[in-house]
PDB file of N, CA and C in Angstrom:
ATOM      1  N   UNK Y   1       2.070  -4.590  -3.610  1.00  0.00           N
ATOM      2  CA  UNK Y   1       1.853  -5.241  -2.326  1.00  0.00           C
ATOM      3  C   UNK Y   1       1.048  -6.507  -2.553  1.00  0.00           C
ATOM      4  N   UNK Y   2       1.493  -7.308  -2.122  1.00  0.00           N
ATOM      5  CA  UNK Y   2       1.135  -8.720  -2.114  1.00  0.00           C
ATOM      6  C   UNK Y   2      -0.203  -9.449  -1.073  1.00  0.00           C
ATOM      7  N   UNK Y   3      -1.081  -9.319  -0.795  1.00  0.00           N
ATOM      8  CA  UNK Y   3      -1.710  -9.778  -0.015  1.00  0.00           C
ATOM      9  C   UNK Y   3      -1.671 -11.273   0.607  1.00  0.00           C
ATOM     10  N   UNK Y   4      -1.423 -11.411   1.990  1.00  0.00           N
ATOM     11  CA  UNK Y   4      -1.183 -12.611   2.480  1.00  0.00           C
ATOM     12  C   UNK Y   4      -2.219 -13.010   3.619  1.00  0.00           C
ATOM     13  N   UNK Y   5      -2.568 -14.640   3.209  1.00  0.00           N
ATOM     14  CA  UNK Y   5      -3.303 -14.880   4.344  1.00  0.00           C
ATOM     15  C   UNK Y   5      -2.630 -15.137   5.594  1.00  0.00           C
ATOM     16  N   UNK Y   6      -3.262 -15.692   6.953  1.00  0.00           N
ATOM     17  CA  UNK Y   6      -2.851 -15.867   8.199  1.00  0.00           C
ATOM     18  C   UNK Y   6      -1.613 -16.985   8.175  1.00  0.00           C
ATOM     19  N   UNK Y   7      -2.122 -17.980   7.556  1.00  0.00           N
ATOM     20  CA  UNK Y   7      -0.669 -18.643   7.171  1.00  0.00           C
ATOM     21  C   UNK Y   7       0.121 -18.468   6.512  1.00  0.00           C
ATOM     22  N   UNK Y   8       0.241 -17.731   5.608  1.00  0.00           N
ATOM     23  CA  UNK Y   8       1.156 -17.411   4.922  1.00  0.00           C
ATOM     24  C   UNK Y   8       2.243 -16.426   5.538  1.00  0.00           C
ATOM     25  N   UNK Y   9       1.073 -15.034   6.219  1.00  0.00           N
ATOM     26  CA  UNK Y   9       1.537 -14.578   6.931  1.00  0.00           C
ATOM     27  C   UNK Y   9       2.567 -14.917   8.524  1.00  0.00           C
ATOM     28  N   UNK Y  10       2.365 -16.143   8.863  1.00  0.00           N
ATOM     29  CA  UNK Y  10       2.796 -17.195   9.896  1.00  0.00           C
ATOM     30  C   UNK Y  10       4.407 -17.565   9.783  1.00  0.00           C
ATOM     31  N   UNK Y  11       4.003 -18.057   8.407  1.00  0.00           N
ATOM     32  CA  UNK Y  11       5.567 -18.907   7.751  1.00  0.00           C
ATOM     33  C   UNK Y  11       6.535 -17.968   7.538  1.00  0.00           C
ATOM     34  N   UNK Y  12       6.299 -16.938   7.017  1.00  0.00           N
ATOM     35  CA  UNK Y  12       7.484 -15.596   6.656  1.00  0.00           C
ATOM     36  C   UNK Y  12       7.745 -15.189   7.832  1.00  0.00           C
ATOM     37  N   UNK Y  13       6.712 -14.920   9.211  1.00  0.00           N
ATOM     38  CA  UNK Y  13       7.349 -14.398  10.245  1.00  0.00           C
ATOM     39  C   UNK Y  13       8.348 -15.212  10.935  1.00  0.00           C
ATOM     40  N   UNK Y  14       7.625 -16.843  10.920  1.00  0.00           N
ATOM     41  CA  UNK Y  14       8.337 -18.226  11.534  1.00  0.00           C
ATOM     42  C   UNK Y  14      10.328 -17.997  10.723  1.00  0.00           C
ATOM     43  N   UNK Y  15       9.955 -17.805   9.656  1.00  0.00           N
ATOM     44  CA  UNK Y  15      10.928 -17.787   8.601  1.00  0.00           C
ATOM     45  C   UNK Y  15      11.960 -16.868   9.393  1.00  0.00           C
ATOM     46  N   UNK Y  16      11.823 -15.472   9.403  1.00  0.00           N
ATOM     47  CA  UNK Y  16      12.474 -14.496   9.742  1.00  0.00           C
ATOM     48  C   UNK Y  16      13.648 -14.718   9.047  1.00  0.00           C
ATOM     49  N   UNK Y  17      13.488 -15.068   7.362  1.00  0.00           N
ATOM     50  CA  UNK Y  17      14.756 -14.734   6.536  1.00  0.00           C
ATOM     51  C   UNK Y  17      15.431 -13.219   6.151  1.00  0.00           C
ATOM     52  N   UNK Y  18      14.254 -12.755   6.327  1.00  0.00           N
ATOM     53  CA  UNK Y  18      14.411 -11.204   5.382  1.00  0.00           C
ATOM     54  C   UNK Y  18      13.292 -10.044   6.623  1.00  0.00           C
ATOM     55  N   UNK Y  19      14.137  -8.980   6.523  1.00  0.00           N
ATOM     56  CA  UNK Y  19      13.370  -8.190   6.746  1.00  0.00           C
ATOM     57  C   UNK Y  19      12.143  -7.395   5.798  1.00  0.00           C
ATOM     58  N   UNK Y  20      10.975  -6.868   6.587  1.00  0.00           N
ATOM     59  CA  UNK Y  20       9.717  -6.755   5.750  1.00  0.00           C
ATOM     60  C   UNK Y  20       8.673  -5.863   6.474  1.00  0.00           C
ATOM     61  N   UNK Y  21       7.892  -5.138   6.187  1.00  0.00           N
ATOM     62  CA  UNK Y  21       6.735  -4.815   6.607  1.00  0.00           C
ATOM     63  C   UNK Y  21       5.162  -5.268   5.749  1.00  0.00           C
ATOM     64  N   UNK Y  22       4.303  -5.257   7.122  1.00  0.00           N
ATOM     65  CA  UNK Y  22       2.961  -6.287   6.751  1.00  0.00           C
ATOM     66  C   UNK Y  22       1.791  -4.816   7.151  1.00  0.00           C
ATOM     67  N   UNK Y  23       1.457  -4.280   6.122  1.00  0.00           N
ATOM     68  CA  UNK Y  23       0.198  -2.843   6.066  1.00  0.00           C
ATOM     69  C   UNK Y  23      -1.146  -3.924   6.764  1.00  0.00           C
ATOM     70  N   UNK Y  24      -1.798  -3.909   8.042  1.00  0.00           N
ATOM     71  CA  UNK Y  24      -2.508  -4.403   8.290  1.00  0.00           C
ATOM     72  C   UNK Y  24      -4.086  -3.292   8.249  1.00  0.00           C
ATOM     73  N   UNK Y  25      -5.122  -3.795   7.502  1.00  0.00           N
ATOM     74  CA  UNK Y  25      -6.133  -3.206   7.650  1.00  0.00           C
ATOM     75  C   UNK Y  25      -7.714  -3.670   7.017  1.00  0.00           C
ATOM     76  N   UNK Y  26      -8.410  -3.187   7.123  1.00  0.00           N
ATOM     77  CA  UNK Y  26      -9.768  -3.461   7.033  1.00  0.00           C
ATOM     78  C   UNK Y  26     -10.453  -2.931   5.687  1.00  0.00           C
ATOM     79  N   UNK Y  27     -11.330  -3.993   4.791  1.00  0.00           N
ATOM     80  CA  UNK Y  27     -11.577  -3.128   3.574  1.00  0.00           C
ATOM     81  C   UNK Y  27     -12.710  -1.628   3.878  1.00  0.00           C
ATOM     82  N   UNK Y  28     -13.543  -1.478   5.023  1.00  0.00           N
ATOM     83  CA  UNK Y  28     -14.399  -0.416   4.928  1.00  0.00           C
ATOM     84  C   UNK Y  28     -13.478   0.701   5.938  1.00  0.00           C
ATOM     85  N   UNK Y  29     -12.522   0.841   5.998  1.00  0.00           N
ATOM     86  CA  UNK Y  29     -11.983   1.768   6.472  1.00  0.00           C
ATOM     87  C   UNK Y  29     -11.324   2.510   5.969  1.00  0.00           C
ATOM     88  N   UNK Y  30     -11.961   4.282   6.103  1.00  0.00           N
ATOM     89  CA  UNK Y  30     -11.581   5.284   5.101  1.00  0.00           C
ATOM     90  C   UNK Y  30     -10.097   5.383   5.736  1.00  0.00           C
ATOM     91  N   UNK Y  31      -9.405   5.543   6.749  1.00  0.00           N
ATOM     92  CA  UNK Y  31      -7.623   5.764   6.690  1.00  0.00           C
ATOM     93  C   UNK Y  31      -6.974   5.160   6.136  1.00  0.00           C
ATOM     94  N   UNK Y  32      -7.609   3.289   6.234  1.00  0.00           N
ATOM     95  CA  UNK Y  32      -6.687   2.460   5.446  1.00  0.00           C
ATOM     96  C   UNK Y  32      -6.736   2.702   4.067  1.00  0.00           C
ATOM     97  N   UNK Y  33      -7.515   3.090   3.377  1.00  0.00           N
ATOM     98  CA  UNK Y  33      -7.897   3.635   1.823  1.00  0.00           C
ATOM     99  C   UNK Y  33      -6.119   4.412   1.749  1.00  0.00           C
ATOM    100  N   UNK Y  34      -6.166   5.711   2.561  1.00  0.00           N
ATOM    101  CA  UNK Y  34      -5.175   6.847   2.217  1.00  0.00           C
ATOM    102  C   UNK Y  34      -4.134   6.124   2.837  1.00  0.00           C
ATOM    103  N   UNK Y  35      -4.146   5.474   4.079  1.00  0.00           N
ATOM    104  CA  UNK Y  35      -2.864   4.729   3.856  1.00  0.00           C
ATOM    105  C   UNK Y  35      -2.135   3.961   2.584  1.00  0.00           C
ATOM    106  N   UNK Y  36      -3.121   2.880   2.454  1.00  0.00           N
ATOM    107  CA  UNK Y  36      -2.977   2.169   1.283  1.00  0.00           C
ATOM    108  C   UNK Y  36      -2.144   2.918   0.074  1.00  0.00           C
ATOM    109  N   UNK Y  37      -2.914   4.151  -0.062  1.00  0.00           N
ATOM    110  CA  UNK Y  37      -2.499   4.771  -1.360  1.00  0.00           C
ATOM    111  C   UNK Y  37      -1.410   5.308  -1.221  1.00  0.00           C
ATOM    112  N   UNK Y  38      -0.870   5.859   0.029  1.00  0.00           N
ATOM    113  CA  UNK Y  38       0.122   6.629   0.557  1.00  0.00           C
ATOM    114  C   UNK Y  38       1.213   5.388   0.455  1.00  0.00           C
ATOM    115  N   UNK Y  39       1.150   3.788  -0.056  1.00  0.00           N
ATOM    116  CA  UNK Y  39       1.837   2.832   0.304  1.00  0.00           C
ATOM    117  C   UNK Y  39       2.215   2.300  -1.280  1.00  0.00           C
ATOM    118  N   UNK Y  40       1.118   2.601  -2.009  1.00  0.00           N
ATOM    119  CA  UNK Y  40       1.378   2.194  -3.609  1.00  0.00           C
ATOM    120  C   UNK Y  40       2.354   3.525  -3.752  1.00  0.00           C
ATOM    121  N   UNK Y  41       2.339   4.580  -3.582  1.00  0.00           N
ATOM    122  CA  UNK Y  41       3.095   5.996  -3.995  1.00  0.00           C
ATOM    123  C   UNK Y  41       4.339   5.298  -3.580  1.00  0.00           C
ATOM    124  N   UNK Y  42       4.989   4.744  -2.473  1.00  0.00           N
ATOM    125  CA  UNK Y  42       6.316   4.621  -1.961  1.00  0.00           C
ATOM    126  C   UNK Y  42       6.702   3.172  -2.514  1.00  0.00           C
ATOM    127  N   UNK Y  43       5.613   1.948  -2.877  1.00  0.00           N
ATOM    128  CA  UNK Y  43       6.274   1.432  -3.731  1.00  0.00           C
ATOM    129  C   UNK Y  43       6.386   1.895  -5.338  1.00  0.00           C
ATOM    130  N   UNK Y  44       5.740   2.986  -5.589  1.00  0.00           N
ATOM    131  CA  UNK Y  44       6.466   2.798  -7.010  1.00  0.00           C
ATOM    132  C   UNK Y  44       7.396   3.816  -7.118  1.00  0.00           C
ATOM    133  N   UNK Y  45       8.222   3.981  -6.064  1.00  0.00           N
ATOM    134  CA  UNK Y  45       9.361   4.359  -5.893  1.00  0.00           C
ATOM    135  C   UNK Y  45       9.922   3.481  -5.299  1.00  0.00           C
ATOM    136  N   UNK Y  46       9.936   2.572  -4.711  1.00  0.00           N
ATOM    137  CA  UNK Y  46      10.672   1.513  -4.476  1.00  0.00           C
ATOM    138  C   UNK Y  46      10.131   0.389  -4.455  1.00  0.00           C
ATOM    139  N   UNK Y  47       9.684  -0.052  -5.849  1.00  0.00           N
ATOM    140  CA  UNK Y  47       9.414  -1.105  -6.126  1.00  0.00           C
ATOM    141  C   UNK Y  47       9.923  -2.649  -5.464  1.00  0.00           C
ATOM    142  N   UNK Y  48      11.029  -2.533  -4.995  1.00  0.00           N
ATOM    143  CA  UNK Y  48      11.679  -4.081  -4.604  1.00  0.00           C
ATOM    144  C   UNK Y  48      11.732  -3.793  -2.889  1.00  0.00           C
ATOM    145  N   UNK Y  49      10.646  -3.260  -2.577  1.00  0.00           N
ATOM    146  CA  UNK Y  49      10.450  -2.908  -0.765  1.00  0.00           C
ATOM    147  C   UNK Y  49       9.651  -3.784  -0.383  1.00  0.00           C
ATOM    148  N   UNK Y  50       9.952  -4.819   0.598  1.00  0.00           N
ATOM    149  CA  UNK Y  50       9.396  -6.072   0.910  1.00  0.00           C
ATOM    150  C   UNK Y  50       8.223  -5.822   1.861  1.00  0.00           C
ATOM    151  N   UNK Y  51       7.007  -5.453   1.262  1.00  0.00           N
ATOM    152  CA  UNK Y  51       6.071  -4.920   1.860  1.00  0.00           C
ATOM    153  C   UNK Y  51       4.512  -6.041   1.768  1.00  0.00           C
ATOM    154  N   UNK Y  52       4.018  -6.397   2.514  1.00  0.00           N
ATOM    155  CA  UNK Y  52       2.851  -7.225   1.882  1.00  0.00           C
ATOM    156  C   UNK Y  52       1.851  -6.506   2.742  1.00  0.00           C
ATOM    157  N   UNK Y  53       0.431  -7.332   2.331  1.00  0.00           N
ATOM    158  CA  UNK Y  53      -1.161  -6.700   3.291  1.00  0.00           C
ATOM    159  C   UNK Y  53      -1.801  -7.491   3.340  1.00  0.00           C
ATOM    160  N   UNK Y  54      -2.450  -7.472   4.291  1.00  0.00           N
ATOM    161  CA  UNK Y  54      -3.279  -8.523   5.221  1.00  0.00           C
ATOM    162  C   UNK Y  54      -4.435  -7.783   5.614  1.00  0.00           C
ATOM    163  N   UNK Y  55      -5.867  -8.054   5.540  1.00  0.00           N
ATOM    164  CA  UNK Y  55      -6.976  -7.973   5.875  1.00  0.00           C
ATOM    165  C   UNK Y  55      -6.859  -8.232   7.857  1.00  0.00           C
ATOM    166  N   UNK Y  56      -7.031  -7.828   8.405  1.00  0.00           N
ATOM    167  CA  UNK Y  56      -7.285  -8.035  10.034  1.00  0.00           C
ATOM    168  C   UNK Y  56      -8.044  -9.029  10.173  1.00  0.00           C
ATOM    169  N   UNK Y  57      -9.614  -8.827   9.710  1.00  0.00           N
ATOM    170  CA  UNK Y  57     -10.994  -9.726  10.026  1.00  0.00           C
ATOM    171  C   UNK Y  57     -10.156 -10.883   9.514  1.00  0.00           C
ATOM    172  N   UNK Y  58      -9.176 -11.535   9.209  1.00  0.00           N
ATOM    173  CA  UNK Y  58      -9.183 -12.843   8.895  1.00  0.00           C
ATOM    174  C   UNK Y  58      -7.862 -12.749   9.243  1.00  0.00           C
ATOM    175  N   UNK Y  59      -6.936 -12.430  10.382  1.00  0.00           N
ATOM    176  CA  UNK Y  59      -6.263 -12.916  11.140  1.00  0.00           C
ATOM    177  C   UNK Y  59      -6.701 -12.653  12.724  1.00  0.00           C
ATOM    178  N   UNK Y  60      -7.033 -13.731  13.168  1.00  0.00           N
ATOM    179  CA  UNK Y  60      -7.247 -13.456  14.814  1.00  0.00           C
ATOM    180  C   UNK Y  60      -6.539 -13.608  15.523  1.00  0.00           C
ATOM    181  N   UNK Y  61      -5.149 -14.726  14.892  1.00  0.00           N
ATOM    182  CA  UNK Y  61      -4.676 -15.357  15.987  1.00  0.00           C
ATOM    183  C   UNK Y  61      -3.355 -14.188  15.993  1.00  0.00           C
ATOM    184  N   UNK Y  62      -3.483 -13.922  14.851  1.00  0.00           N
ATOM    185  CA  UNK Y  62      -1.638 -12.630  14.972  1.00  0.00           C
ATOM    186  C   UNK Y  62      -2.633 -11.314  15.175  1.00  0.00           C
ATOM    187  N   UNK Y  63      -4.056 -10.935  15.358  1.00  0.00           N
ATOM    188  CA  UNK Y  63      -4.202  -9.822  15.754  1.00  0.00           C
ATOM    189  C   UNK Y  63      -3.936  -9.782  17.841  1.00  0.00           C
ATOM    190  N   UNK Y  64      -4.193 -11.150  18.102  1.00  0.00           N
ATOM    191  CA  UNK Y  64      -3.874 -10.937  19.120  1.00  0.00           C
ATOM    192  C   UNK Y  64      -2.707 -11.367  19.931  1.00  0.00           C
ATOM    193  N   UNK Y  65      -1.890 -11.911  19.356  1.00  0.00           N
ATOM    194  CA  UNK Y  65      -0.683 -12.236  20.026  1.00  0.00           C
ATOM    195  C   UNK Y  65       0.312 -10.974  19.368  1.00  0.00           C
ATOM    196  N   UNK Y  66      -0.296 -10.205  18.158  1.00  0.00           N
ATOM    197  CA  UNK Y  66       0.807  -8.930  18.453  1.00  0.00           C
ATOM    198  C   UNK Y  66       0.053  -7.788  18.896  1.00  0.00           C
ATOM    199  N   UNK Y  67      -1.034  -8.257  19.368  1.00  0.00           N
ATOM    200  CA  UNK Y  67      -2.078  -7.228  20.104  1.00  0.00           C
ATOM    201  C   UNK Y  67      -2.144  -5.696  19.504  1.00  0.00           C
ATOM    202  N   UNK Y  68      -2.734  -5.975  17.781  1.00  0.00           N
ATOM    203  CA  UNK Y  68      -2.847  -4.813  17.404  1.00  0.00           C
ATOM    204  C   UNK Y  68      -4.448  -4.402  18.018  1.00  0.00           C
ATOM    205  N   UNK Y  69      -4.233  -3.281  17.935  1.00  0.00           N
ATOM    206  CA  UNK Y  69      -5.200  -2.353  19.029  1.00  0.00           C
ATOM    207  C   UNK Y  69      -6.155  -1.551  17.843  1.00  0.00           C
ATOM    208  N   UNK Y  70      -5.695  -0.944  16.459  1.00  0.00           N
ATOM    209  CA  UNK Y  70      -6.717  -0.423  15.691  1.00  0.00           C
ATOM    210  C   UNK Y  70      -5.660  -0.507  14.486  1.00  0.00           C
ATOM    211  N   UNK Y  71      -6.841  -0.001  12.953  1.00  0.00           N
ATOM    212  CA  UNK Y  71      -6.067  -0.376  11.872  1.00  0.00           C
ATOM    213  C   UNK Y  71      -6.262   1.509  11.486  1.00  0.00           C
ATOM    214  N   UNK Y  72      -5.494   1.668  10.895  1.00  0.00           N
ATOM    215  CA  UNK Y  72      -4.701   1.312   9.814  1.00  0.00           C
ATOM    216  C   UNK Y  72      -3.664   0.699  10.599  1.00  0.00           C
ATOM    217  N   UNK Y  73      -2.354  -0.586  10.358  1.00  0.00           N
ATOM    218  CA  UNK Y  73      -1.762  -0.377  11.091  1.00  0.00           C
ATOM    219  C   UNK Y  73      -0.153  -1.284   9.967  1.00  0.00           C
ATOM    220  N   UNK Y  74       0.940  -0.889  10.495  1.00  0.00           N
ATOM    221  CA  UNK Y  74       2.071  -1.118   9.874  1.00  0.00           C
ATOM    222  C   UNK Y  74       3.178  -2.039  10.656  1.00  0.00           C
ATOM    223  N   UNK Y  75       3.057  -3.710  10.559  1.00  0.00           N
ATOM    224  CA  UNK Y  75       4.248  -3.838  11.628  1.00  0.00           C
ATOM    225  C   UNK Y  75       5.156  -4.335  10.663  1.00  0.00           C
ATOM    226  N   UNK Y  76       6.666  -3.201  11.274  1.00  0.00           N
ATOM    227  CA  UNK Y  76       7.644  -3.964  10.262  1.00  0.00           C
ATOM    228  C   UNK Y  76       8.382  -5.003  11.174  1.00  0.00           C
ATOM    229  N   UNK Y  77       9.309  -5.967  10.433  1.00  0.00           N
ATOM    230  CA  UNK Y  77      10.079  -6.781  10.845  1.00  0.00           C
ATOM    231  C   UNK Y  77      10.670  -6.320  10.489  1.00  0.00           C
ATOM    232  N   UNK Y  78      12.528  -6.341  11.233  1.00  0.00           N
ATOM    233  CA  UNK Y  78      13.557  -6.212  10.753  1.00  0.00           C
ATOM    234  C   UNK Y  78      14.726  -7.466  11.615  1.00  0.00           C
ATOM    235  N   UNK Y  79      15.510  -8.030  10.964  1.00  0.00           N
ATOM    236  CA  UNK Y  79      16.056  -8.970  11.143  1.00  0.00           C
ATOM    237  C   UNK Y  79      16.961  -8.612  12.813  1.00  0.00           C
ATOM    238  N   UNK Y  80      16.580  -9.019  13.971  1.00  0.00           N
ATOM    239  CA  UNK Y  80      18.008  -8.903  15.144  1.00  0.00           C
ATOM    240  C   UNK Y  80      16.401  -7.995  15.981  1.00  0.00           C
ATOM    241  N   UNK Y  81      15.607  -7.691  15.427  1.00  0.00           N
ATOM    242  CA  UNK Y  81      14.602  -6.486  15.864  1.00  0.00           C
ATOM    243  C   UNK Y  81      13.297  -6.993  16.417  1.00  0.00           C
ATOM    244  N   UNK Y  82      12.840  -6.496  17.957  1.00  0.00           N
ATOM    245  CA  UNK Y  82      11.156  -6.693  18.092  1.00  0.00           C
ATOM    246  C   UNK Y  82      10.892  -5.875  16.497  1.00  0.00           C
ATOM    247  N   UNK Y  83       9.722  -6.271  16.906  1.00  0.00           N
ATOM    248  CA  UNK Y  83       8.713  -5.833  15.787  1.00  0.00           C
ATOM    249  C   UNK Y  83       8.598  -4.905  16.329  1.00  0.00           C
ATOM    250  N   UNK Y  84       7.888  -3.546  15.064  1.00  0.00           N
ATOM    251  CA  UNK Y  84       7.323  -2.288  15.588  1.00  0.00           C
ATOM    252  C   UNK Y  84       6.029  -2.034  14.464  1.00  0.00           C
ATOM    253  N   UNK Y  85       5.317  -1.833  15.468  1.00  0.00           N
ATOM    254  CA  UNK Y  85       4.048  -1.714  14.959  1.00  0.00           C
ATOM    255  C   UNK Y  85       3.124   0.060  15.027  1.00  0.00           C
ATOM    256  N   UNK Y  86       3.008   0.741  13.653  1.00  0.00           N
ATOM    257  CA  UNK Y  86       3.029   1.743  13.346  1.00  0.00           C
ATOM    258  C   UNK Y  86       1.660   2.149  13.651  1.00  0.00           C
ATOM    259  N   UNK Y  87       0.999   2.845  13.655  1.00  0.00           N
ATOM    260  CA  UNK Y  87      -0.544   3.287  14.344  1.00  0.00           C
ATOM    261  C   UNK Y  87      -0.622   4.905  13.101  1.00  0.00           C
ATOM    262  N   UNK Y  88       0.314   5.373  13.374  1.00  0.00           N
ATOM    263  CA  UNK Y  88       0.088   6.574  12.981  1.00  0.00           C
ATOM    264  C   UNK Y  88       0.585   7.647  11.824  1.00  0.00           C
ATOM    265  N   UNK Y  89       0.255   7.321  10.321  1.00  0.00           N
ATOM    266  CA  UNK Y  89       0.509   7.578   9.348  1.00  0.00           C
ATOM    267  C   UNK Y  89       0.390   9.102   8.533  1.00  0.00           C
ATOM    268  N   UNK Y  90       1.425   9.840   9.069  1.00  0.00           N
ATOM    269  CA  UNK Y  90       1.009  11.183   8.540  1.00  0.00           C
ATOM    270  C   UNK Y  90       1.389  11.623   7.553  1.00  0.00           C
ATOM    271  N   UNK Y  91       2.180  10.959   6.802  1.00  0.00           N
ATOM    272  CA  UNK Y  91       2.785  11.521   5.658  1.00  0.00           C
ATOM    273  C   UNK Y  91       3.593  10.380   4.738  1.00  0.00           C
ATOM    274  N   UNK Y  92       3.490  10.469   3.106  1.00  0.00           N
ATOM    275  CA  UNK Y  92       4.193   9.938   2.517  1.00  0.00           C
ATOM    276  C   UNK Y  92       5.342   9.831   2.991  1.00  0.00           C
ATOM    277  N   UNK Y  93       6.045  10.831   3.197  1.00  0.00           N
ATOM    278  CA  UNK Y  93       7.406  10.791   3.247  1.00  0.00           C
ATOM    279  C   UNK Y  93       8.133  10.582   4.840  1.00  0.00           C
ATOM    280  N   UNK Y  94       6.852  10.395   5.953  1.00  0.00           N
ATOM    281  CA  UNK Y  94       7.039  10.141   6.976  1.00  0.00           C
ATOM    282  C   UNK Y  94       7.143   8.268   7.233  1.00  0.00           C
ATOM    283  N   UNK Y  95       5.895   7.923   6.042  1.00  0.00           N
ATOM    284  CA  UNK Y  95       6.352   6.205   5.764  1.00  0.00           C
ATOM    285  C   UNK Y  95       7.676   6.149   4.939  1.00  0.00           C
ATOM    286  N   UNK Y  96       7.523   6.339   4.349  1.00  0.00           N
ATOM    287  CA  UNK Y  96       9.009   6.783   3.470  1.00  0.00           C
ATOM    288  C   UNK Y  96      10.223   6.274   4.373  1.00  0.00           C
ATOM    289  N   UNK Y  97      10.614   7.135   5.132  1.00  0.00           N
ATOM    290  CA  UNK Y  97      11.920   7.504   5.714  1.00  0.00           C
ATOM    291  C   UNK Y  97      11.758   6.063   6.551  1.00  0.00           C
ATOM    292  N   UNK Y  98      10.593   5.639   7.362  1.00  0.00           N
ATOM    293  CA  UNK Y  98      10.577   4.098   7.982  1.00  0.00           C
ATOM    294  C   UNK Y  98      10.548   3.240   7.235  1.00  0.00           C
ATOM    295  N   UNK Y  99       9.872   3.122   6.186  1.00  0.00           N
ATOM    296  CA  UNK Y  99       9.972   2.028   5.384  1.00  0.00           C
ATOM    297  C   UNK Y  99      11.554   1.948   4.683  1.00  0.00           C
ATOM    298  N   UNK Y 100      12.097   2.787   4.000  1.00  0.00           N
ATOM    299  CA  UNK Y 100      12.832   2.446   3.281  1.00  0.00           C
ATOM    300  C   UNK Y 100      14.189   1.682   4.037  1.00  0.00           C
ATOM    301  N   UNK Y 101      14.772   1.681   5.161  1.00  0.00           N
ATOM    302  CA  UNK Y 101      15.817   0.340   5.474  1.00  0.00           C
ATOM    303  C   UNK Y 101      15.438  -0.825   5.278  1.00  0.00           C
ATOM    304  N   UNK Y 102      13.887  -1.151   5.374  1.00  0.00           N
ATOM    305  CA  UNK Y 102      13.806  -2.748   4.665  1.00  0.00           C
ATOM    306  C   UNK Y 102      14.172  -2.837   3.225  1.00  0.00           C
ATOM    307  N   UNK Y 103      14.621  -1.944   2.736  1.00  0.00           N
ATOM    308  CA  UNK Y 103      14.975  -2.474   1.036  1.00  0.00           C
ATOM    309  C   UNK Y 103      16.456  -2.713   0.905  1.00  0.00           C
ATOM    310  N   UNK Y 104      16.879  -2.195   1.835  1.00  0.00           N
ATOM    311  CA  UNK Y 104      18.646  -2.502   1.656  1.00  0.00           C
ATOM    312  C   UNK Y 104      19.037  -3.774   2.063  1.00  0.00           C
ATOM    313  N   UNK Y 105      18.348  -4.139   3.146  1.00  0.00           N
ATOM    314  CA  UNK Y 105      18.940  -5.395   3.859  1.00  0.00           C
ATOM    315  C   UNK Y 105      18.399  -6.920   2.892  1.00  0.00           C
TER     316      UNK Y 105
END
């Protein structure tokens, strides 16, 4: 997972070449920890899953125009698609099964 700042993060959404999900979260937060890890496990099973991460405290302007509400949090893009923005991470294989259509397209 690639870490991206607010602009960077900006241009790929502006872009909307490819579908992707962006793991949004905070470094002192114990869920985002087990998220996180629950997120390296599914890429190294699918290594070529267009996944990046972003720190919150240093996006303000996309925490509030996609009005995320708490972290850990997961919004994927998918190309033709609102965004969907994930809150609630219970299982490897529950990210799993959502994450994995961004790798085909």
């Amino acid at each position: 997972m690639r870490e991206l700042s607010q602009q960077e993060l900006l241009e790929i959404v502006n872009r909307q070449e490819e579908s992707f999900a962006v793991f949004l979260y905070t470094p002192f937060c114990g869920t985002c920890k087990v998220t996180e890890r629950m997120l390296e496990i599914i890429m190294t099973m699918q290594p070529s899953l267009p996944l990046y991460k972003s720190n919150i405290n240093f996006l303000p302007q996309i925490s509030r125009e996609w009005q995320v509400t708490s972290v850990p949090c997961i919004a994927i893009f998918e190309q033709g698609h609102d965004k969907q923005l994930i809150y609630r991470m219970q299982s490897v294989d529950e990210l799993y099964r959502k994450l994995l259509p961004l790798s085909s397209k």
